[in-house]
PDB file of C-alpha atoms in Angstrom:
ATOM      1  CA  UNK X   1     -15.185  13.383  -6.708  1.00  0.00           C
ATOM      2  CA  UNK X   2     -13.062  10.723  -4.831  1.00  0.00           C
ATOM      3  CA  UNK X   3     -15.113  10.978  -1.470  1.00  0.00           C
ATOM      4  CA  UNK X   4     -11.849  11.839   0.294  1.00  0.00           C
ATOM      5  CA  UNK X   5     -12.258  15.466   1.802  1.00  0.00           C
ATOM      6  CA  UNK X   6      -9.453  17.571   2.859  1.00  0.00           C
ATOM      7  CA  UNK X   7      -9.250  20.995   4.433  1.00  0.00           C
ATOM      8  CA  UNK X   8      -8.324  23.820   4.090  1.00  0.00           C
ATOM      9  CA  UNK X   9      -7.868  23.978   0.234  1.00  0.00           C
ATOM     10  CA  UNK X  10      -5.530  26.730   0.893  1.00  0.00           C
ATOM     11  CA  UNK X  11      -3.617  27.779   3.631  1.00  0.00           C
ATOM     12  CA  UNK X  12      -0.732  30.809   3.963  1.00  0.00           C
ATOM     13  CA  UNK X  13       1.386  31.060   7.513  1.00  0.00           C
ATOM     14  CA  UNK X  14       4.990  32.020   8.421  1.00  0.00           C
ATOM     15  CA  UNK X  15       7.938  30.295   9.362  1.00  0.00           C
ATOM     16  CA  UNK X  16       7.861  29.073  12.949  1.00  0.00           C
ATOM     17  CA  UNK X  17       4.449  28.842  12.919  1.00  0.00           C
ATOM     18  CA  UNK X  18       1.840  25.239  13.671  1.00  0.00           C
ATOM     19  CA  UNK X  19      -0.842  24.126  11.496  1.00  0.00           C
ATOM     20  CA  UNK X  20      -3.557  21.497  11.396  1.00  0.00           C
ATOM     21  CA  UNK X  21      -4.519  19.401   8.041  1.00  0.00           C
ATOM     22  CA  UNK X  22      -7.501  17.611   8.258  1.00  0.00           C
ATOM     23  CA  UNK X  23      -8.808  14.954   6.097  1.00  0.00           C
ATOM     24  CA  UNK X  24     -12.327  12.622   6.109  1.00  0.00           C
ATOM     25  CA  UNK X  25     -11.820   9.515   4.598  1.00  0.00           C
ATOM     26  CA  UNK X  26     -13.974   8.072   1.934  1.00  0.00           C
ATOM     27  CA  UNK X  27     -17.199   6.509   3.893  1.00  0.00           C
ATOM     28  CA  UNK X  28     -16.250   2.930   4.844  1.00  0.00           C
ATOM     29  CA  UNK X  29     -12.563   3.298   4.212  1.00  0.00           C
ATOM     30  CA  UNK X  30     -10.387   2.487   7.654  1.00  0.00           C
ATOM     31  CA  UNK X  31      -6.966   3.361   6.068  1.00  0.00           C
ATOM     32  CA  UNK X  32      -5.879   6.998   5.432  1.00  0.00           C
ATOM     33  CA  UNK X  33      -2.801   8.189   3.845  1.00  0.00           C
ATOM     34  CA  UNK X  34      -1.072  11.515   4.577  1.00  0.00           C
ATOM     35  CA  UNK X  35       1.683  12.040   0.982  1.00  0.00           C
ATOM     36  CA  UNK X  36       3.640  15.398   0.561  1.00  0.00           C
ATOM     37  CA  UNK X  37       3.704  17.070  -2.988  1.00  0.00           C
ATOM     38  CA  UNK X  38       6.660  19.377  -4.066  1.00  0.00           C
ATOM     39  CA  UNK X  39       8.097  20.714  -7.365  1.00  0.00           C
ATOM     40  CA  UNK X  40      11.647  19.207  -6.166  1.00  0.00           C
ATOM     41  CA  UNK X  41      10.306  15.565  -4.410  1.00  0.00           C
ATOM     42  CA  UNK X  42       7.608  14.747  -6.391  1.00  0.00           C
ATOM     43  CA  UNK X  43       4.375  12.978  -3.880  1.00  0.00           C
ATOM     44  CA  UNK X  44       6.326  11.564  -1.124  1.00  0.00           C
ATOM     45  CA  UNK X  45       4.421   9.246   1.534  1.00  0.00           C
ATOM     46  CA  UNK X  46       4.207  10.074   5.067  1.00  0.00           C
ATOM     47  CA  UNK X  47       2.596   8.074   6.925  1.00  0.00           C
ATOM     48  CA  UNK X  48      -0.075   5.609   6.815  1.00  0.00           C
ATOM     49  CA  UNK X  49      -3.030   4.899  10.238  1.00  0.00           C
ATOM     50  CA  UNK X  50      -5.152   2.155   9.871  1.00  0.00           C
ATOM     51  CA  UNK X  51      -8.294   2.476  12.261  1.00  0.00           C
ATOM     52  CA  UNK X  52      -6.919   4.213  14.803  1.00  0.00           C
ATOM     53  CA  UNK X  53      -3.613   2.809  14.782  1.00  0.00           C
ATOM     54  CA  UNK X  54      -0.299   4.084  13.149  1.00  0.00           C
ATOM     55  CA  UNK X  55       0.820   1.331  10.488  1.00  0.00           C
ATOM     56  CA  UNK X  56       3.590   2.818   8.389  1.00  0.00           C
ATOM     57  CA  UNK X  57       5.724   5.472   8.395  1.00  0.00           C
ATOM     58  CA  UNK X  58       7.858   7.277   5.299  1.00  0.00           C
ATOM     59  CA  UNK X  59       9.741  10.503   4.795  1.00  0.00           C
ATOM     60  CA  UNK X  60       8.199  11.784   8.067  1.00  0.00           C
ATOM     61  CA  UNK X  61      10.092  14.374  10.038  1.00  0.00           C
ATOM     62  CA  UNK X  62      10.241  14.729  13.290  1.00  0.00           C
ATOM     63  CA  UNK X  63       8.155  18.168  13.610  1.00  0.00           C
ATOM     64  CA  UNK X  64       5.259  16.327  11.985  1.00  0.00           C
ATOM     65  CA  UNK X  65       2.505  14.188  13.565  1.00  0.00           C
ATOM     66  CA  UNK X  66      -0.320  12.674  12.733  1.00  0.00           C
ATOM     67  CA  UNK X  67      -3.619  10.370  14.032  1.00  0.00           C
ATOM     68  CA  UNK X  68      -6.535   8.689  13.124  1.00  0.00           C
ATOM     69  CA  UNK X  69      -9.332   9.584  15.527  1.00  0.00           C
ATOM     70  CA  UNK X  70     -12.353   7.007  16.334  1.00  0.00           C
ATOM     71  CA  UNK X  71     -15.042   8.461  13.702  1.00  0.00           C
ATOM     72  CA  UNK X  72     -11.609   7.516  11.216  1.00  0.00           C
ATOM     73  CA  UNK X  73     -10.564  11.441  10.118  1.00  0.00           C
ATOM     74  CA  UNK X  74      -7.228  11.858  10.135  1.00  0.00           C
ATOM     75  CA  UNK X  75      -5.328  15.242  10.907  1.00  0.00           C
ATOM     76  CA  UNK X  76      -2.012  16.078  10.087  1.00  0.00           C
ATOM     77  CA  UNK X  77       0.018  18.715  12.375  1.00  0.00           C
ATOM     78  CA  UNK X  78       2.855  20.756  10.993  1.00  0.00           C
ATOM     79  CA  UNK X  79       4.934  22.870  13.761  1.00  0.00           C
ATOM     80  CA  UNK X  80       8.137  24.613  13.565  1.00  0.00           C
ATOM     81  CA  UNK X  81       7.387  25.624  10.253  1.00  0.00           C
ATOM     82  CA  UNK X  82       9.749  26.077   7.793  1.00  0.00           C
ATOM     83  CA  UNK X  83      10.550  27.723   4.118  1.00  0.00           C
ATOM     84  CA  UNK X  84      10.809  23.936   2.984  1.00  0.00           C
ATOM     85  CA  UNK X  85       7.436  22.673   4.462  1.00  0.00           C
ATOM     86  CA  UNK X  86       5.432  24.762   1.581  1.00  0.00           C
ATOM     87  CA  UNK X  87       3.880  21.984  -0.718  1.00  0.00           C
ATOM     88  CA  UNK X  88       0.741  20.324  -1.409  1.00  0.00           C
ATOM     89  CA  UNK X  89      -0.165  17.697   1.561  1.00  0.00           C
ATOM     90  CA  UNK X  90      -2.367  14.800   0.424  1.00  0.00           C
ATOM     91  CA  UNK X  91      -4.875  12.706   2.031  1.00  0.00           C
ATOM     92  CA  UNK X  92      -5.319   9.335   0.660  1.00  0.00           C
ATOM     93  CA  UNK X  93      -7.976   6.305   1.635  1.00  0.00           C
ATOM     94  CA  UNK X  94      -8.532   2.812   0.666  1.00  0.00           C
ATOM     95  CA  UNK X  95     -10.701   0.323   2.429  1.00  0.00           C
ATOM     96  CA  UNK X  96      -7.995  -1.805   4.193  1.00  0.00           C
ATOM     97  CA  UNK X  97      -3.941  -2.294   5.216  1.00  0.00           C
ATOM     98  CA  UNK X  98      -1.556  -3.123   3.771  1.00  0.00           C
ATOM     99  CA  UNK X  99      -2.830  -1.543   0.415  1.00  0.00           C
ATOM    100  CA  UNK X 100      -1.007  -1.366  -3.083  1.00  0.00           C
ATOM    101  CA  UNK X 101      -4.632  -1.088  -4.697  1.00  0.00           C
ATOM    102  CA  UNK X 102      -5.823   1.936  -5.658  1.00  0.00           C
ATOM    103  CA  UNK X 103      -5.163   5.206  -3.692  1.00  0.00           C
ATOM    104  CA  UNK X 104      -8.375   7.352  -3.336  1.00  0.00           C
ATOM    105  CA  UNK X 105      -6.793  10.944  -3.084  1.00  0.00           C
ATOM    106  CA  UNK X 106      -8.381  14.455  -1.668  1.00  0.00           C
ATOM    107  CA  UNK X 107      -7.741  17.545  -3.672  1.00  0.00           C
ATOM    108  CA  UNK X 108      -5.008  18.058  -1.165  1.00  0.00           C
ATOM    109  CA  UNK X 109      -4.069  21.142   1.108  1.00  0.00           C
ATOM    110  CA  UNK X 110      -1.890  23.743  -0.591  1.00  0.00           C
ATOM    111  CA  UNK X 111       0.561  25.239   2.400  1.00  0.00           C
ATOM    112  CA  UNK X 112       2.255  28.188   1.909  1.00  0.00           C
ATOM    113  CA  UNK X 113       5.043  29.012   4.517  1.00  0.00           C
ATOM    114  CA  UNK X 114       6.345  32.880   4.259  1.00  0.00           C
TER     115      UNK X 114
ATOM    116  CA  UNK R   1      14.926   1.557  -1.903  1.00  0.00           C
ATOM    117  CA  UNK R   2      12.973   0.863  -5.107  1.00  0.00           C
ATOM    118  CA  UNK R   3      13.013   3.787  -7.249  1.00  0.00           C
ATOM    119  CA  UNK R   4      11.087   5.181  -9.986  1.00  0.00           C
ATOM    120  CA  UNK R   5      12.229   6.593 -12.983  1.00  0.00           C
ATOM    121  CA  UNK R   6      10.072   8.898 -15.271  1.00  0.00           C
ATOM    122  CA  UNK R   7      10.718  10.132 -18.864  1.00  0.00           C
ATOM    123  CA  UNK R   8      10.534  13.350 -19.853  1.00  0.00           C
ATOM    124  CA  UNK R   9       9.841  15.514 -17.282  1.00  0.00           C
ATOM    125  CA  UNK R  10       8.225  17.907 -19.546  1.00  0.00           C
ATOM    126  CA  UNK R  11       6.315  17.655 -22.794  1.00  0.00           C
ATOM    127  CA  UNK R  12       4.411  19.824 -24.615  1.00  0.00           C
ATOM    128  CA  UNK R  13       2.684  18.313 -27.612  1.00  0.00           C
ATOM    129  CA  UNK R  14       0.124  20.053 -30.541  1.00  0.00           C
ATOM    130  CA  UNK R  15      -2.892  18.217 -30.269  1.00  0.00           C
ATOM    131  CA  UNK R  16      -3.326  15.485 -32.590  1.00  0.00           C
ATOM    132  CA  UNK R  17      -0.103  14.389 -32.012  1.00  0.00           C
ATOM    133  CA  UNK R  18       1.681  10.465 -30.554  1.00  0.00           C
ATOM    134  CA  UNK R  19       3.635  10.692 -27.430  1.00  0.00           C
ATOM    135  CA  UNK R  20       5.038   8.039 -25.506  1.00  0.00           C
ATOM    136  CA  UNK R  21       6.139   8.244 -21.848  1.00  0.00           C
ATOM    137  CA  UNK R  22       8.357   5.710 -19.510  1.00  0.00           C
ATOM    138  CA  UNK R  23       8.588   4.268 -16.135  1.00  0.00           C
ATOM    139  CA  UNK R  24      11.830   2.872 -15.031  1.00  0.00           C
ATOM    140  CA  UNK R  25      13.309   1.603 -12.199  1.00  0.00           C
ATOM    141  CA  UNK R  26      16.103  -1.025 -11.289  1.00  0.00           C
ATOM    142  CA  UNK R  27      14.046  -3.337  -9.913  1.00  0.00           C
ATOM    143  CA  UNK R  28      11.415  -5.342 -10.044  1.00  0.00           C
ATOM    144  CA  UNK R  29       7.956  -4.406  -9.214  1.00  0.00           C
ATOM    145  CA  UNK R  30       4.893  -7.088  -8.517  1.00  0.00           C
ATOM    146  CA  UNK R  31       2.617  -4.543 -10.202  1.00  0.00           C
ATOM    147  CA  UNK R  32       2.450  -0.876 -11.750  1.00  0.00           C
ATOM    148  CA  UNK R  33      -0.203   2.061 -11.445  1.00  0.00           C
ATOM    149  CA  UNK R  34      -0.673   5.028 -13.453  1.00  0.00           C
ATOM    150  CA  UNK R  35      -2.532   8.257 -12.325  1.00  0.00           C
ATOM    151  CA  UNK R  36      -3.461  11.073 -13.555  1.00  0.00           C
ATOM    152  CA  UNK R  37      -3.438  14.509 -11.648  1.00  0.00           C
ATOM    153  CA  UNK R  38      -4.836  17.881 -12.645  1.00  0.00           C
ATOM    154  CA  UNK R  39      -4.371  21.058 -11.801  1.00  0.00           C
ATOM    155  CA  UNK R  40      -5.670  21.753  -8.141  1.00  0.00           C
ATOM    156  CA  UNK R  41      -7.005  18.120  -8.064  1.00  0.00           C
ATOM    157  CA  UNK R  42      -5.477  14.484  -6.395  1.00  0.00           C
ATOM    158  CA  UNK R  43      -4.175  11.839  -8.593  1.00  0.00           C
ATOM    159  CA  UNK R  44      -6.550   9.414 -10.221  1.00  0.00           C
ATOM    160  CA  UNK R  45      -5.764   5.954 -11.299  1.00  0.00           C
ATOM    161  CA  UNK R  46      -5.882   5.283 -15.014  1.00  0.00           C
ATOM    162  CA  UNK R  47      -4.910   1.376 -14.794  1.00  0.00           C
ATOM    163  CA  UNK R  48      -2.768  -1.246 -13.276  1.00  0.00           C
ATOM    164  CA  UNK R  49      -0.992  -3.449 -14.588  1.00  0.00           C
ATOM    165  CA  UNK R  50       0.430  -6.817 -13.151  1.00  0.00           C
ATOM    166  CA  UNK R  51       1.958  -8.959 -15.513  1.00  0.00           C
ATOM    167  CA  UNK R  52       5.009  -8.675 -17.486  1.00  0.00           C
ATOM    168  CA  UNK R  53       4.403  -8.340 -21.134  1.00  0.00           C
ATOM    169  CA  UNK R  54       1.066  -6.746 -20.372  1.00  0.00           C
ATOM    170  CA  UNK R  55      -0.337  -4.413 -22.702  1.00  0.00           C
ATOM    171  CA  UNK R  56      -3.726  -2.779 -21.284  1.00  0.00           C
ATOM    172  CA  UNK R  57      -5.831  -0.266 -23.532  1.00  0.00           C
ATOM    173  CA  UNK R  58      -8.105   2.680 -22.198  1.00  0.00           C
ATOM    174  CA  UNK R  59      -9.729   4.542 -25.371  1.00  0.00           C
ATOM    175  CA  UNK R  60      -6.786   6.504 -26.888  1.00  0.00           C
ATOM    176  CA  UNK R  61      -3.985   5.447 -23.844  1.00  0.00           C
ATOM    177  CA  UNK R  62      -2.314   2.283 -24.337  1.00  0.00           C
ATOM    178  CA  UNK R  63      -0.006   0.807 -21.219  1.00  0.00           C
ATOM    179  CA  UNK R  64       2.692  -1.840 -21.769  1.00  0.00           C
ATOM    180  CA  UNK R  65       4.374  -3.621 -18.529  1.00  0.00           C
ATOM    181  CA  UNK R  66       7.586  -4.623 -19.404  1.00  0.00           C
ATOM    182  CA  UNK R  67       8.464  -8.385 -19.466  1.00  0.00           C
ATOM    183  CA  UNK R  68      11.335  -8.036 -16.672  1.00  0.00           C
ATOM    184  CA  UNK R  69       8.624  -5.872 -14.693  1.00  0.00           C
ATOM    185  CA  UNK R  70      11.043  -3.309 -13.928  1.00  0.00           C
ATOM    186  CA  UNK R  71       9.582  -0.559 -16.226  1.00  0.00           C
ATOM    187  CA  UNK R  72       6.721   0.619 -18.125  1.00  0.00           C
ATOM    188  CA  UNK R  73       5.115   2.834 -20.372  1.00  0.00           C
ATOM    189  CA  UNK R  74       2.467   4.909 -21.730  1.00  0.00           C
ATOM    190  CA  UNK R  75       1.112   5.636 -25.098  1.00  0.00           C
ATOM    191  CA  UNK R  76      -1.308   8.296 -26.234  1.00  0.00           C
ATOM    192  CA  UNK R  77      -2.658   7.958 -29.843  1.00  0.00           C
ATOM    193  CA  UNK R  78      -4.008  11.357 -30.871  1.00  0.00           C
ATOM    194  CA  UNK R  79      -3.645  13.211 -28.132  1.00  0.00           C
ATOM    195  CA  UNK R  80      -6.309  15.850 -26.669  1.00  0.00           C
ATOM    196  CA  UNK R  81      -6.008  19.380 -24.991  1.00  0.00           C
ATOM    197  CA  UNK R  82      -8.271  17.128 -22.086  1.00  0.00           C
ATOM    198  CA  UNK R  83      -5.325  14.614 -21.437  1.00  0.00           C
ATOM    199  CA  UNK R  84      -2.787  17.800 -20.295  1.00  0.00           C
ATOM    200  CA  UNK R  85      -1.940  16.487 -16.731  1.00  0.00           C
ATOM    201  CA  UNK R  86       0.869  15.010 -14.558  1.00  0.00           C
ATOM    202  CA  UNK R  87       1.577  11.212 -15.470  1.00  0.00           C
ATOM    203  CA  UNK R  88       2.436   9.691 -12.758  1.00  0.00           C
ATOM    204  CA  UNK R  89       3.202   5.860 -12.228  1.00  0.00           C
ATOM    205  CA  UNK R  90       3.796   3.990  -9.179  1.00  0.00           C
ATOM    206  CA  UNK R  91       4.248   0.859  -7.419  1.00  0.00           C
ATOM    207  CA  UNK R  92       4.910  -0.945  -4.000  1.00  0.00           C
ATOM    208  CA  UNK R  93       7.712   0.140  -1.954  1.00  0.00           C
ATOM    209  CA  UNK R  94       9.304  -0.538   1.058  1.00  0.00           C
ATOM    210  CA  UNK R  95       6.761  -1.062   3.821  1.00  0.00           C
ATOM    211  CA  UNK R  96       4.404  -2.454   0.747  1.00  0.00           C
ATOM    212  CA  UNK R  97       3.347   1.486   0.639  1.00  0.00           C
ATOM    213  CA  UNK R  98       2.863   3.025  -2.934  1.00  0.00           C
ATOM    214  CA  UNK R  99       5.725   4.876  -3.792  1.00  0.00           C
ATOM    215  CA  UNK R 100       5.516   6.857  -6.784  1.00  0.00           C
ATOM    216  CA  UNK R 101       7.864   8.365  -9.409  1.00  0.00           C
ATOM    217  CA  UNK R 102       8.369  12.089 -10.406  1.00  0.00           C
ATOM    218  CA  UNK R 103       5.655  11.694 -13.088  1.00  0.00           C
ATOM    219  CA  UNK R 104       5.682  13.833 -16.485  1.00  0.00           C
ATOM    220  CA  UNK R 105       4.081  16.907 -17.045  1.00  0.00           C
ATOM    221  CA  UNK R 106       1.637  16.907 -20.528  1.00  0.00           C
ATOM    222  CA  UNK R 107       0.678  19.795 -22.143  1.00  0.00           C
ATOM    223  CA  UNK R 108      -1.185  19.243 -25.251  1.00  0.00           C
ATOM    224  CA  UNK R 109      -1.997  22.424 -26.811  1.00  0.00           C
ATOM    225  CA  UNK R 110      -5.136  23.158 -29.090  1.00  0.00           C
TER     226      UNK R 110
END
């Protein structure tokens, strides 16, 4: 058990459709990382909020947002949903920023767009 | 964009059995991670390694950093039905965020 807590495990909706990840940090962590997980782009980052605040950005599109709220979860909104968006989404924390230590990863949230 | 490499994609192995497995990329990286992910689970890290020439030893996995520090690999000795799992290494991008290559999918079979 990393300490890193993601929900829902599972989640099934249809194209067009909006969804909310959410993700709880390990306990004392500040930094939370959002990383996509497909058969065809491998575990792409996202973006990256370090208490509170927004600190990088990857492969994010446009139709995807995220924050970092003051008790330091971190939820991830999908809209416009589409086909391509199915994946596993990640939640990563470490205790500061910038970080190339170790990534503490969630089991992840499996999305299924029909 | 710094770009990693991994070799095979796929390997299936009979338990008992060597395998090695690479990390490459073009250029050079200040340090190298290798995870672990299982079925419905997160990555884990295995090790890190940070200087060329490196060779770092967990029970039966053995991890070599190569001298240039543009590539890497790993080594099982004996493998297990318990190390099936994506291999996947990684290292610091652009934006000094980990950025992580394609990884290898193990199966060892009993």
């Amino acid at each position: 058990d990393s300490g890193v807590t993601q929900t829902p495990k599972h989640l099934i909706t249809a194209t067009g459709q909006r969804v909310t990840l959410r993700c709880s940090p390990r306990s004392g962590d500040l930094s939370v990382y959002w990383y996509q997980q497909s058969l065809d782009q491998g575990l792409q980052f996202l973006i990256q909020y370090y208490n509170g605040e927004e600190r990088a950005k990857g492969n994010i599109l446009e139709r995807f947002s995220a924050q970092q709220f003051p008790d330091l979860h971190s939820e991830l909104n999908l809209s416009s949903l589409e086909l391509g968006d199915s994946a596993l989404y990640f939640c990563a924390s470490t205790p500061g920023s910038p970080n190339t230590g170790e990534l503490f990863f969630g089991e992840g949230s499996r999305l299924t767009v029909l | 964009t710094q770009l990693l490499e991994q070799s095979p994609q796929f390997l299936s192995i009979q338990e008992g059995e060597n395998l090695t497995v690479y990390c490459n990329s073009s250029s050079v990286f200040s340090s190298l991670q290798w995870y672990r992910q299982e079925p419905g689970e997160g990555p884990v890290l295995l090790v890190t390694v940070v200087t060329g020439g490196e060779v770092k030893k967990l029970k039966r996995l053995t991890f070599q950093f190569g001298d240039a520090r543009k590539d890497s690999s790993l080594h099982i000795t004996a493998a297990q039905p318990g190390d099936t799992g994506l291999y996947l290494c990684a290292g610091p991008g652009s934006a000094r965020q980990l950025t992580f290559g394609s990884g290898t999918q193990l199966t060892v079979l009993p």
